[in-house]
Short mmCIF file of C-alpha atoms in Angstrom, two decimals:
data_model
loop_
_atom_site.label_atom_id
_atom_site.label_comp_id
_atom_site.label_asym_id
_atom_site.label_seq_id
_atom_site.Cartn_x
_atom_site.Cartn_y
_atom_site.Cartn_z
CA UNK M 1 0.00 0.00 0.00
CA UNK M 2 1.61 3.56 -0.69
CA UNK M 3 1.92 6.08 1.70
CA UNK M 4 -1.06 8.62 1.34
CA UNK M 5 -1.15 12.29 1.25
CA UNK M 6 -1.37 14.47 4.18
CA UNK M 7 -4.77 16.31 3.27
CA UNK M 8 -4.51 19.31 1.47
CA UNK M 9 -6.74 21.13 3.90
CA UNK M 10 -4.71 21.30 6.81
CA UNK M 11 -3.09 24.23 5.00
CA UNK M 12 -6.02 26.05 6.31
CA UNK M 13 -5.10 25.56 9.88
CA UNK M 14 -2.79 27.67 11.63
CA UNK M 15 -1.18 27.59 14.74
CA UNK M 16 -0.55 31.27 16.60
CA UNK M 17 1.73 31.28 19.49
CA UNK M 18 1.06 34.22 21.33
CA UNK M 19 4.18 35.96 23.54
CA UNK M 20 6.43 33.16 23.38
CA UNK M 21 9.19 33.37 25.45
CA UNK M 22 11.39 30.48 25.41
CA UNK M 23 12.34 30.13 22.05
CA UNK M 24 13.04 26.14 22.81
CA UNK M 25 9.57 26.02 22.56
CA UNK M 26 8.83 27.72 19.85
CA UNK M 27 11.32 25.32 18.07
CA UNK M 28 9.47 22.19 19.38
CA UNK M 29 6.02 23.52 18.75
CA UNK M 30 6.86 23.25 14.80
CA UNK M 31 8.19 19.79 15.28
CA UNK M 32 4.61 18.87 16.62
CA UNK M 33 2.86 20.67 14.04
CA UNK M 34 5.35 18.98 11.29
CA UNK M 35 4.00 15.51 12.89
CA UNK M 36 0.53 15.95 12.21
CA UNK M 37 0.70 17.35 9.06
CA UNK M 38 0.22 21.41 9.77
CA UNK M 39 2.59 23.82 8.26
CA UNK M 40 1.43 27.25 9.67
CA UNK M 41 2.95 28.81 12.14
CA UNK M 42 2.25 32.42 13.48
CA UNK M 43 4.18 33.86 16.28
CA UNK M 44 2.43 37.24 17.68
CA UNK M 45 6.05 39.18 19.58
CA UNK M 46 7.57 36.30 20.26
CA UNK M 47 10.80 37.31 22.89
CA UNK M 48 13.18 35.75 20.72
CA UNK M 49 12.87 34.73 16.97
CA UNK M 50 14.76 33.27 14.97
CA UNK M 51 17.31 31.61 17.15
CA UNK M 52 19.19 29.23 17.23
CA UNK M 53 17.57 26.98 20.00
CA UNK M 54 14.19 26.67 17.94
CA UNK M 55 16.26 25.48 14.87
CA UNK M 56 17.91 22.51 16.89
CA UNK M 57 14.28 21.67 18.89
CA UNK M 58 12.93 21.50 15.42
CA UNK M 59 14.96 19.23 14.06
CA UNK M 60 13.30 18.01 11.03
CA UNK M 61 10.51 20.41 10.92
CA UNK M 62 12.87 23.96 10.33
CA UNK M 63 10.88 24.73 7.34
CA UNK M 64 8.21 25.50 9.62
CA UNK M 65 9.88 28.14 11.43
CA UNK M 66 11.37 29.26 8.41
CA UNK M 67 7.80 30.05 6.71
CA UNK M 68 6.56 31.31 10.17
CA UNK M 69 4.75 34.61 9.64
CA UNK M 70 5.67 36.91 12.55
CA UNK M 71 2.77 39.78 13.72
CA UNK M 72 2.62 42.12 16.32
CA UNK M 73 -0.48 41.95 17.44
CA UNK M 74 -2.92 38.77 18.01
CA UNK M 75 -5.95 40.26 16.09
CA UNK M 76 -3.20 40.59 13.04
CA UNK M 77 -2.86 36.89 13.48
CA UNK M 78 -6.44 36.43 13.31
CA UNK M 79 -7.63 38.96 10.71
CA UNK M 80 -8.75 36.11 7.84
CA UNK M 81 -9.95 33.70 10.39
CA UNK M 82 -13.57 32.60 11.10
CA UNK M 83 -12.73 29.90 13.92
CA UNK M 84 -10.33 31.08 16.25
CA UNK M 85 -9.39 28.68 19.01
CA UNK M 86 -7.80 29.79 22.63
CA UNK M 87 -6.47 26.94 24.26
CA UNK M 88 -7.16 27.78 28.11
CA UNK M 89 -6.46 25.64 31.24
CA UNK M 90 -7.64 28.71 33.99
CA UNK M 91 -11.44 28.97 34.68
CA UNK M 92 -12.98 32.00 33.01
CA UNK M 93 -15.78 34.07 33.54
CA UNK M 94 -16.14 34.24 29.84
CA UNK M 95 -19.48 33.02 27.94
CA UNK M 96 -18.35 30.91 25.11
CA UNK M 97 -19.03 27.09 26.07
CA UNK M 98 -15.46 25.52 27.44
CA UNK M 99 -14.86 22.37 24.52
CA UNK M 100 -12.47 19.65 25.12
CA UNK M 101 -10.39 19.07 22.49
CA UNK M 102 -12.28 15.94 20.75
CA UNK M 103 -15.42 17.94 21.18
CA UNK M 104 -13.62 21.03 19.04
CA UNK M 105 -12.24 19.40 16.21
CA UNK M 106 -15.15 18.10 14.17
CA UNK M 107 -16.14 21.70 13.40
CA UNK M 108 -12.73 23.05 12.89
CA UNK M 109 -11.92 19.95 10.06
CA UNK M 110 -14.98 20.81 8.60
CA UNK M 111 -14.42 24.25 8.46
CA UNK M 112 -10.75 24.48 7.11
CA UNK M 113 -12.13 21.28 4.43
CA UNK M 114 -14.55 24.18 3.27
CA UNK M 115 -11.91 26.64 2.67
CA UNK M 116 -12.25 28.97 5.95
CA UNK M 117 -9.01 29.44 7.75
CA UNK M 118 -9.01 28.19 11.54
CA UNK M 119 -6.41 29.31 13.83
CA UNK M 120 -5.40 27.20 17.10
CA UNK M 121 -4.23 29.98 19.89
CA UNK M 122 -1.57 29.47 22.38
CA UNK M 123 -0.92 31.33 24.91
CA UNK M 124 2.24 32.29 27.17
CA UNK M 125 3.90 29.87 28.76
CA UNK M 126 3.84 31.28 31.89
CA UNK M 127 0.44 33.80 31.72
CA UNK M 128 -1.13 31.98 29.24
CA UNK M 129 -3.38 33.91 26.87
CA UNK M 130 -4.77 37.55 28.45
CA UNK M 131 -8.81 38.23 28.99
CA UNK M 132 -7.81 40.67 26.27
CA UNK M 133 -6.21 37.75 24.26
CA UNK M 134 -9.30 34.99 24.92
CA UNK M 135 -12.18 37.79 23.67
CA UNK M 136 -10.38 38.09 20.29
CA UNK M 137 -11.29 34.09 19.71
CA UNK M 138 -14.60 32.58 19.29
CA UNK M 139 -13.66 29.34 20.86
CA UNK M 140 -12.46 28.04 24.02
CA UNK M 141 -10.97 24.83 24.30
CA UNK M 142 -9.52 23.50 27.68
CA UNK M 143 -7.31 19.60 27.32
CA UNK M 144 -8.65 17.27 30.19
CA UNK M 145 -5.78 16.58 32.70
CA UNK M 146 -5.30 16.24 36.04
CA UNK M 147 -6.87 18.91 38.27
CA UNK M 148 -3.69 19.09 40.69
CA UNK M 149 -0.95 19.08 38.50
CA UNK M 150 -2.17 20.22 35.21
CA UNK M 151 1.20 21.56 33.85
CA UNK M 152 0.99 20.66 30.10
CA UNK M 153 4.76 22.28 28.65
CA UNK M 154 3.36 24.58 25.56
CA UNK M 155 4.86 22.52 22.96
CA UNK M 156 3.22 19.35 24.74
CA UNK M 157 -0.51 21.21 24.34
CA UNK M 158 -0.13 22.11 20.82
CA UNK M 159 1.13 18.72 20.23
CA UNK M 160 -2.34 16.96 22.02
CA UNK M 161 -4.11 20.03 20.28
CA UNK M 162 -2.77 18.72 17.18
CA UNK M 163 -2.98 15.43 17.40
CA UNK M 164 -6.44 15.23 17.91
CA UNK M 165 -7.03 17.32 14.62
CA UNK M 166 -4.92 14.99 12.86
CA UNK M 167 -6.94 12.20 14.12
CA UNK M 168 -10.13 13.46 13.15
CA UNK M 169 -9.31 13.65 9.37
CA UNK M 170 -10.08 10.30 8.32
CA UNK M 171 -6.41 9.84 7.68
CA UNK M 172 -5.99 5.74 7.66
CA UNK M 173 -3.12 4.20 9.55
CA UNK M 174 -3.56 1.02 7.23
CA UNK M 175 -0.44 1.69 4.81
CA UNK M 176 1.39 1.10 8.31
CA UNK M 177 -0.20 -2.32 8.63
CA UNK M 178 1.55 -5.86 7.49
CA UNK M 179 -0.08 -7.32 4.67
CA UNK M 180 -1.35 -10.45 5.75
CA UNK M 181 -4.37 -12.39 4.40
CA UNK M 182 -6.85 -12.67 6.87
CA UNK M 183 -8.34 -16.57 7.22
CA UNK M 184 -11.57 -17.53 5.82
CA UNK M 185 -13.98 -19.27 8.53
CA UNK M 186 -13.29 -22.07 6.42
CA UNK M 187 -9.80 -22.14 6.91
CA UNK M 188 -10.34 -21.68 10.65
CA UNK M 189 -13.14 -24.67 10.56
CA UNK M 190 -10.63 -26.99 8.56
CA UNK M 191 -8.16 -26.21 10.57
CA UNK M 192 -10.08 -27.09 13.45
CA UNK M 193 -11.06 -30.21 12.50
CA UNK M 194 -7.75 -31.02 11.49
CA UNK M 195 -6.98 -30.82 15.15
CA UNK M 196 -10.06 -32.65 16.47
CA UNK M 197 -9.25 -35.67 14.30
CA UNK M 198 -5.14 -35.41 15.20
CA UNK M 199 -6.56 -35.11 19.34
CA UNK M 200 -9.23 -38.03 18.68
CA UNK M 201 -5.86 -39.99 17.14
CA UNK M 202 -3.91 -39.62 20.41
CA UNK M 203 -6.74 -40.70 22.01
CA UNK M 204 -6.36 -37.19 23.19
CA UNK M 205 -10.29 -37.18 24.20
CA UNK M 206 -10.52 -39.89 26.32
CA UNK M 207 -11.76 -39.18 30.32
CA UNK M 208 -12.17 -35.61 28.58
CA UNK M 209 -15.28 -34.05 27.77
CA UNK M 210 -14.32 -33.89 24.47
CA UNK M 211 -16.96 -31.93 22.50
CA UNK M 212 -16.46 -28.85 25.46
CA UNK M 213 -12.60 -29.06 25.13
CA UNK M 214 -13.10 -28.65 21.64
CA UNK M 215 -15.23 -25.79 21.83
CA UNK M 216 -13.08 -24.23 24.01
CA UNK M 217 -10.09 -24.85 21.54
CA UNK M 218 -12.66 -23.58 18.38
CA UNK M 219 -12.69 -20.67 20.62
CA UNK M 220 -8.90 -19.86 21.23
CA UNK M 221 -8.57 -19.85 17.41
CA UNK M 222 -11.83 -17.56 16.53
CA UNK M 223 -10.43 -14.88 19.07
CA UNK M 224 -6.70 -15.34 17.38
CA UNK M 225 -8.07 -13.91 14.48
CA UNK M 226 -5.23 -16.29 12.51
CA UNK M 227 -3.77 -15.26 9.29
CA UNK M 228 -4.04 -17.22 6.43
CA UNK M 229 -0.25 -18.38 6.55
CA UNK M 230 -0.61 -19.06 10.33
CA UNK M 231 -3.41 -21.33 9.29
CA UNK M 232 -1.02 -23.27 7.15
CA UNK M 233 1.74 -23.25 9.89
CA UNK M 234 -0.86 -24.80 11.83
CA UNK M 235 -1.68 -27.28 9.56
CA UNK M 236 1.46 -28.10 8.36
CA UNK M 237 2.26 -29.27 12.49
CA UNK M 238 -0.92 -31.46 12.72
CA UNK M 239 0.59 -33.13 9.34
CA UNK M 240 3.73 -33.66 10.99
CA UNK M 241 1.97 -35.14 14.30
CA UNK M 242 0.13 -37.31 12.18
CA UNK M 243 3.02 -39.01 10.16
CA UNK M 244 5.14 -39.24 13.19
CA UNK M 245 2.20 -41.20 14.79
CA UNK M 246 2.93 -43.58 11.69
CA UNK M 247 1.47 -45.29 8.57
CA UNK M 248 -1.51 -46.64 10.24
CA UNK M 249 -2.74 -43.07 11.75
CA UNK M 250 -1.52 -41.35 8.34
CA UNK M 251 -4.02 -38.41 8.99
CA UNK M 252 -4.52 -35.96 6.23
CA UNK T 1 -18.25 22.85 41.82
CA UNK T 2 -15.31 21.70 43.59
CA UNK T 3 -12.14 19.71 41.50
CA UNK T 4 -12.78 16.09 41.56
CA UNK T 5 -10.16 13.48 42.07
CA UNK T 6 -8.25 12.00 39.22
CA UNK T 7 -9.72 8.40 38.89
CA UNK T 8 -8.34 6.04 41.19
CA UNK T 9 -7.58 2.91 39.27
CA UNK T 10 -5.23 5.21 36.93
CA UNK T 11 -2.92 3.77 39.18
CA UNK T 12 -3.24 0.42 37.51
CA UNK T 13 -2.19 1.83 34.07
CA UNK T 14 2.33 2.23 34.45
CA UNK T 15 4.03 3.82 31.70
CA UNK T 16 7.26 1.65 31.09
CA UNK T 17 10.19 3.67 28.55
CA UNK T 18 12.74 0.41 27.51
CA UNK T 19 16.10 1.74 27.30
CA UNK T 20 15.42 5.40 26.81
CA UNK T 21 18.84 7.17 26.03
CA UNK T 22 18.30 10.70 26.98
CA UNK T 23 17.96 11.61 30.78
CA UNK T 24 15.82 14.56 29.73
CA UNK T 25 13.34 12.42 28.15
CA UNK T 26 12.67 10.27 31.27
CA UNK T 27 11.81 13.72 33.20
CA UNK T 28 9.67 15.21 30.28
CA UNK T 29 7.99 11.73 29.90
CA UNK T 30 7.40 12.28 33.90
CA UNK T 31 5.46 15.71 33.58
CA UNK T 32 3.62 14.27 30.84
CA UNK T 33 2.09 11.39 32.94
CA UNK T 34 1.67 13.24 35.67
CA UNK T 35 -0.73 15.80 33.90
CA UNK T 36 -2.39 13.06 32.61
CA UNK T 37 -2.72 11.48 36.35
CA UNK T 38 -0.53 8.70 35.47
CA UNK T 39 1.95 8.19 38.13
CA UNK T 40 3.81 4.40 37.57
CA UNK T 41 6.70 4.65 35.42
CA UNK T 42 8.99 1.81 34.47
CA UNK T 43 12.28 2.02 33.31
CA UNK T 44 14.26 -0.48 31.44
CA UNK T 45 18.02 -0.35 31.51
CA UNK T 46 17.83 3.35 30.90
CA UNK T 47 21.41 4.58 30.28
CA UNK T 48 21.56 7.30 33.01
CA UNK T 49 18.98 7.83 35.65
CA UNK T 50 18.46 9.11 37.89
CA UNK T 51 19.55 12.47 36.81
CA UNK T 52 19.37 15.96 37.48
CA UNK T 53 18.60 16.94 34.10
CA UNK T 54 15.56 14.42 34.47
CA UNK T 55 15.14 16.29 37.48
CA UNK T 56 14.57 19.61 35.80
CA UNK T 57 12.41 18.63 32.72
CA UNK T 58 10.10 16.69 35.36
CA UNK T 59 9.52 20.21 36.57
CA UNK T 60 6.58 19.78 39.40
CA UNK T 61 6.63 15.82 38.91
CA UNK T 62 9.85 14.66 40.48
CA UNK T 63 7.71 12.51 42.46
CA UNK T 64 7.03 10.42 39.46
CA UNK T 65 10.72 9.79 39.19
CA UNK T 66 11.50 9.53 42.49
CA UNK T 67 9.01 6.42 42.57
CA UNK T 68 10.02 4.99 39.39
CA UNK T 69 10.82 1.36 39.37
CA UNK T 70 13.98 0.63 37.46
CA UNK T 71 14.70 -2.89 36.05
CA UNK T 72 16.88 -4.62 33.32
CA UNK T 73 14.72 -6.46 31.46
CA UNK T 74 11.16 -5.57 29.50
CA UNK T 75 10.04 -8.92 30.57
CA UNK T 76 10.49 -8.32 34.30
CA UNK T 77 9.20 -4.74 33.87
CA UNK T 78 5.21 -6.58 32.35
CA UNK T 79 5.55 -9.62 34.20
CA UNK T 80 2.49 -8.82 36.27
CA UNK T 81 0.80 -7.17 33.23
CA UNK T 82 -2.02 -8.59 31.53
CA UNK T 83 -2.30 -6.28 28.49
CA UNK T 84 0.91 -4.62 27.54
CA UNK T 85 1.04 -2.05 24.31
CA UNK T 86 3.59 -1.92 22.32
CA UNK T 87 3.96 1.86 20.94
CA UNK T 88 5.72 1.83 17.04
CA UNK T 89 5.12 4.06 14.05
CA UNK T 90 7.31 1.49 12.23
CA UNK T 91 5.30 -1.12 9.83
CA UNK T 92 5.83 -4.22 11.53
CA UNK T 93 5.81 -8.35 9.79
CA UNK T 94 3.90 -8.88 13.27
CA UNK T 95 0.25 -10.51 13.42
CA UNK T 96 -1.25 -8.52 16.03
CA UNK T 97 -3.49 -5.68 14.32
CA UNK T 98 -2.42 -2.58 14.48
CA UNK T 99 -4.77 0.06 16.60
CA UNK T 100 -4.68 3.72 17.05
CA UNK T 101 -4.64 4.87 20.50
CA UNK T 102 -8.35 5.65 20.27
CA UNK T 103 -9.24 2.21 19.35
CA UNK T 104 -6.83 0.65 21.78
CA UNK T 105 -7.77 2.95 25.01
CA UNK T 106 -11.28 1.58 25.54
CA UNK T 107 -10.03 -1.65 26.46
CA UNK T 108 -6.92 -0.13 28.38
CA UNK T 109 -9.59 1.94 30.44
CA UNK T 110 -11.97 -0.97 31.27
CA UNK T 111 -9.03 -4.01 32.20
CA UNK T 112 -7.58 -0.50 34.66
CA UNK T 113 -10.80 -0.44 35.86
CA UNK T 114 -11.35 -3.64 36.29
CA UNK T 115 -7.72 -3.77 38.54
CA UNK T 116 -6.00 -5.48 35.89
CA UNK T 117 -2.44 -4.21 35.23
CA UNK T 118 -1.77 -2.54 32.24
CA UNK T 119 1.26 -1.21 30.29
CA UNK T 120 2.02 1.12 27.89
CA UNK T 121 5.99 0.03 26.51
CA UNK T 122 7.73 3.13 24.66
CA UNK T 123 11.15 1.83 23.20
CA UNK T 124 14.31 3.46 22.64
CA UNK T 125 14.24 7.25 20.62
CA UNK T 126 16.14 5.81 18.09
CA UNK T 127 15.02 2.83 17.55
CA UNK T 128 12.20 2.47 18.76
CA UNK T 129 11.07 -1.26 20.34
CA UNK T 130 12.79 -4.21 18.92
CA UNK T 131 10.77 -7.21 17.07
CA UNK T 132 11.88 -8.94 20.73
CA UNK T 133 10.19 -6.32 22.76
CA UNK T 134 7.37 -5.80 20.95
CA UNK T 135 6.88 -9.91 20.79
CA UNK T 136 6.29 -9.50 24.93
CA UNK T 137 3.10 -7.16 24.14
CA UNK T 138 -0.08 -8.21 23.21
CA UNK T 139 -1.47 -4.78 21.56
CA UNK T 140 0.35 -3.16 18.97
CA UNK T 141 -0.62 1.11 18.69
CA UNK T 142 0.56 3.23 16.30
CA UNK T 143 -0.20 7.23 16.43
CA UNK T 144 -1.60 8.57 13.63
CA UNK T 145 0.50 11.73 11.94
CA UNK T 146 2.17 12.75 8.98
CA UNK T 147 3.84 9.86 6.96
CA UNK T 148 6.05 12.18 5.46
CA UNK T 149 7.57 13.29 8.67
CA UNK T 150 6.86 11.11 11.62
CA UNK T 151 9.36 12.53 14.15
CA UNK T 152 7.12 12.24 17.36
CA UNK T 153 9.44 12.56 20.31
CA UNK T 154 9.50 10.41 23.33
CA UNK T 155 8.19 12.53 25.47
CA UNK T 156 5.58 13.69 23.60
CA UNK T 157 4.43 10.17 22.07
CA UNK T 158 3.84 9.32 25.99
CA UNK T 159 1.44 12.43 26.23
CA UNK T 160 -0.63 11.97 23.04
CA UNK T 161 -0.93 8.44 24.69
CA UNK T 162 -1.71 9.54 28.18
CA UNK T 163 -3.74 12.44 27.07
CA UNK T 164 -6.04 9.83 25.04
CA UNK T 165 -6.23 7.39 27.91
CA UNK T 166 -7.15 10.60 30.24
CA UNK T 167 -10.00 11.65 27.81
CA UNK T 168 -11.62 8.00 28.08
CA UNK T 169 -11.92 7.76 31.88
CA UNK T 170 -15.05 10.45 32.06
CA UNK T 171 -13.66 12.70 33.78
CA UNK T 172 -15.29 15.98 33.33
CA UNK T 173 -13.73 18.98 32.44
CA UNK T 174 -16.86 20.76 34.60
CA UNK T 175 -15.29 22.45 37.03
CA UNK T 176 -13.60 24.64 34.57
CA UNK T 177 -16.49 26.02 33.41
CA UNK T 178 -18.16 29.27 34.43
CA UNK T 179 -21.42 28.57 36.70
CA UNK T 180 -23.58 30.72 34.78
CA UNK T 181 -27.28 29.76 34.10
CA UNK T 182 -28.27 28.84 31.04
CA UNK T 183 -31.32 30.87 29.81
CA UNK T 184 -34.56 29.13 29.11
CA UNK T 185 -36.63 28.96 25.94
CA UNK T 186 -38.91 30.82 27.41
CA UNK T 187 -36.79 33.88 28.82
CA UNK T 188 -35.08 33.89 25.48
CA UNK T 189 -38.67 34.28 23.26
CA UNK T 190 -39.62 36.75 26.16
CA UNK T 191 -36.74 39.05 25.08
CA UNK T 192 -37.00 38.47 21.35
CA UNK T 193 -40.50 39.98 21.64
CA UNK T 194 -39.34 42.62 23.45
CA UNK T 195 -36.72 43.38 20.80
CA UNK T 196 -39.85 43.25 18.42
CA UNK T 197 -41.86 45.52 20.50
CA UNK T 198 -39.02 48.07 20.81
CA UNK T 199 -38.28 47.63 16.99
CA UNK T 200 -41.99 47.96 15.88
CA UNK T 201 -41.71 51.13 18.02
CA UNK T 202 -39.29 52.59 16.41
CA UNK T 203 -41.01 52.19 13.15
CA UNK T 204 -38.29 49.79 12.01
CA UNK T 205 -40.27 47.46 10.39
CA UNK T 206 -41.52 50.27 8.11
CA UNK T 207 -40.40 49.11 4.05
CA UNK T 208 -38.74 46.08 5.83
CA UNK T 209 -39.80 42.44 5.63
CA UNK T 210 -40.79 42.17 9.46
CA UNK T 211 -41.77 38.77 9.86
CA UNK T 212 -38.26 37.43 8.07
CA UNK T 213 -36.24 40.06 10.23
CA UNK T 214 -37.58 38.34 12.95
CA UNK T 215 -36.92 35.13 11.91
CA UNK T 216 -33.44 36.15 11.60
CA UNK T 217 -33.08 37.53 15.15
CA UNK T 218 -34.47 34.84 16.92
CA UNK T 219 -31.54 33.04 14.75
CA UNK T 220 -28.93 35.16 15.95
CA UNK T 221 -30.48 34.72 19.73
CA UNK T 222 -30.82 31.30 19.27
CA UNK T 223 -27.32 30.27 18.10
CA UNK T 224 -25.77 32.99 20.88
CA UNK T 225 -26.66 29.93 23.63
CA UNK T 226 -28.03 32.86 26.07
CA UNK T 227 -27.24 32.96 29.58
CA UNK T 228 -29.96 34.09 31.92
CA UNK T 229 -28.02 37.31 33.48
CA UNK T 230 -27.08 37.35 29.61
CA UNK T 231 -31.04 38.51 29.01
CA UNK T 232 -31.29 40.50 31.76
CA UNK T 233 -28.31 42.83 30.18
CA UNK T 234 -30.11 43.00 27.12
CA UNK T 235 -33.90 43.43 28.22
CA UNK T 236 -32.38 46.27 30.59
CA UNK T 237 -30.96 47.45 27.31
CA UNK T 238 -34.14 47.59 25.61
CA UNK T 239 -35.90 48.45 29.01
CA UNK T 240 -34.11 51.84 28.76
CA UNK T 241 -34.18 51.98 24.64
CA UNK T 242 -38.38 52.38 25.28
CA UNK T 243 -38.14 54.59 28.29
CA UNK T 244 -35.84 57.12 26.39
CA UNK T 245 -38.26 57.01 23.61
CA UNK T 246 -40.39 59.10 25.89
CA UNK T 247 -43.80 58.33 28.01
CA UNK T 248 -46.06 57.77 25.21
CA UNK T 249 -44.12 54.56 24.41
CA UNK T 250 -42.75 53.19 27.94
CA UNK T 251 -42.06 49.87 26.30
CA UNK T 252 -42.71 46.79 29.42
#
């Protein structure tokens, strides 16, 4: 199977770090992006950019930091958006409904898939995002954690943040899986009663309950969900047993 | 609404890193449990811990280190296990299928739940878990991203992890909302006929499609999710709209 295409409509989702101040971060903020297939980065005064430190926390992903649009102000970062996000961990007397993440991203893929530009906001690493900051987004997502020591590192929420976009795509993992041929119930049942007959030859069955051993056996193998080639390894043993046992108890 | 307690049988669920090679992964891989209310991690063979630059990336979650079992094999680190998962982005010739964390976590949640041990095996940031090490797992999860550039750190694979795991124990994110009351139907039509009353005594609806203008206002009220304090503000609005209009049209 070939590897897919990252799809073209994460272009229209951007991430805005607002006030960085450790550049580090800044750095492995685009690696997490890069991950999950977003590009855009906008940094609103960032304390220090470019440097060094965000190149080498970047690694692979320096292109991002190299196409990074930097603004001055947030609303400048948000002027073509219709679904701006601020990421929030603090309890706010603010109105907009508080989303979770997963509960977010449906409307956001839909929205940049139609064309509109969505920006994920990210505040501070320290203040977080300002009153000020929070009003200038329609959204307010907050990433479940744990109540007493909810200290997600910046890069650490976008990457979650991103993840979860990622995830809701429809992008399929499958080009990662082995090829295999799954069994046929057939196979299974052959194999099955491949075994049955090779048990019943050993006299395997005898002071045993023999039809509930068998459907406890019938059972290992439906749950194994066996391969087609397993199948055949399978098989191939019971042959073996079976001629070993000698001419007589030939088997199949 | 007071913070609730991070589930209890989280404790069940130990994140074990087999032979991680930087010091400050182990910390950052600390913090991330920890904000995910994980706090069992496992180490295997790591090549230098404890460390004080573990130390500093654990930031508020030395704790998690400081308990961390250490041991130098994978096998002794699941032997209590019953459902270990093997973390790769590699494609593997291995039978097991391959699950994303949000199809694997379900289970994860449930056996934790249940007080069954459960494991979640990061290998080595280079390279990753070995066909040996991934043979002593019984789940195989991959994390979705871009196949052009998966370069998920350690750290931050445990968090996307963690973070999913979190987000299926139920925990609400409720106490971070605001405790305002939501406005009824009923408040909500009450003020959208006062708007109409005000407006049809202003003359607005003169040469303008009342009924549809309406419609659309009752749109705009409806999709603004009013609170009630929300309609107080703007029937106090309207309340003073009427009275400035002089006595002859006091409004309600």
């Amino acid at each position: 199977m070939n590897k897919p295409q990252v799809p073209d409509f994460l272009k229209n989702i951007r991430v805005v770090l607002a006030r960085p101040s450790h550049p580090g971060n800044i750095g492995s903020a685009a690696r997490a992006m890069k991950t999950m297939g977003l590009t855009r980065l906008c940094l609103v005064e960032p304390k220090v950019f470019p440097s060094e430190e965000a190149n080498v926390l970047a690694s692979g992903a320096v292109d991002v930091l190299e196409n990074a649009r930097v603004v001055a102000t947030l609303a400048e970062a948000l002027a073509d958006v219709t679904v701006a996000c601020a990421l929030t961990s603090r309890r706010r007397e603010l109105a907009s409904p508080l989303l979770t993440p997963r509960e977010a991203t449906p409307e956001l893929v839909a929205r940049a898939r139609d064309g509109e530009q969505v920006a994920l906001v990210f505040g501070n690493e320290t203040f977080g995002l300002s009153n000020e900051e929070v009003l200038l987004c329609n959204r307010l997502v907050t990433i479940p954690g744990n109540p007493d020591y909810f200290s997600l590192n910046l890069a650490m929420a976008v990457q979650v943040m991103t993840y979860e976009l990622f995830s809701h795509t429809g992008f399929a993992v499958d080009y990662l899986k082995p090829e295999g041929e799954q069994a046929t119930l057939a196979e299974v049942e052959g194999f099955c009663q491949h075994l049955e007959q090779t048990m019943d030859t050993l006299d395997f069955f005898r002071r045993r309950n023999g039809e509930r051993l068998m459907r406890r056996m019938r059972g290992v193998f439906a749950r194994a969900d066996l391969q087609r080639d397993e199948v055949d390894i399978l098989r191939g043993f019971l042959k073996q047993v079976n001629r070993a046992l000698g001419p007589d108890n030939n088997g199949r």
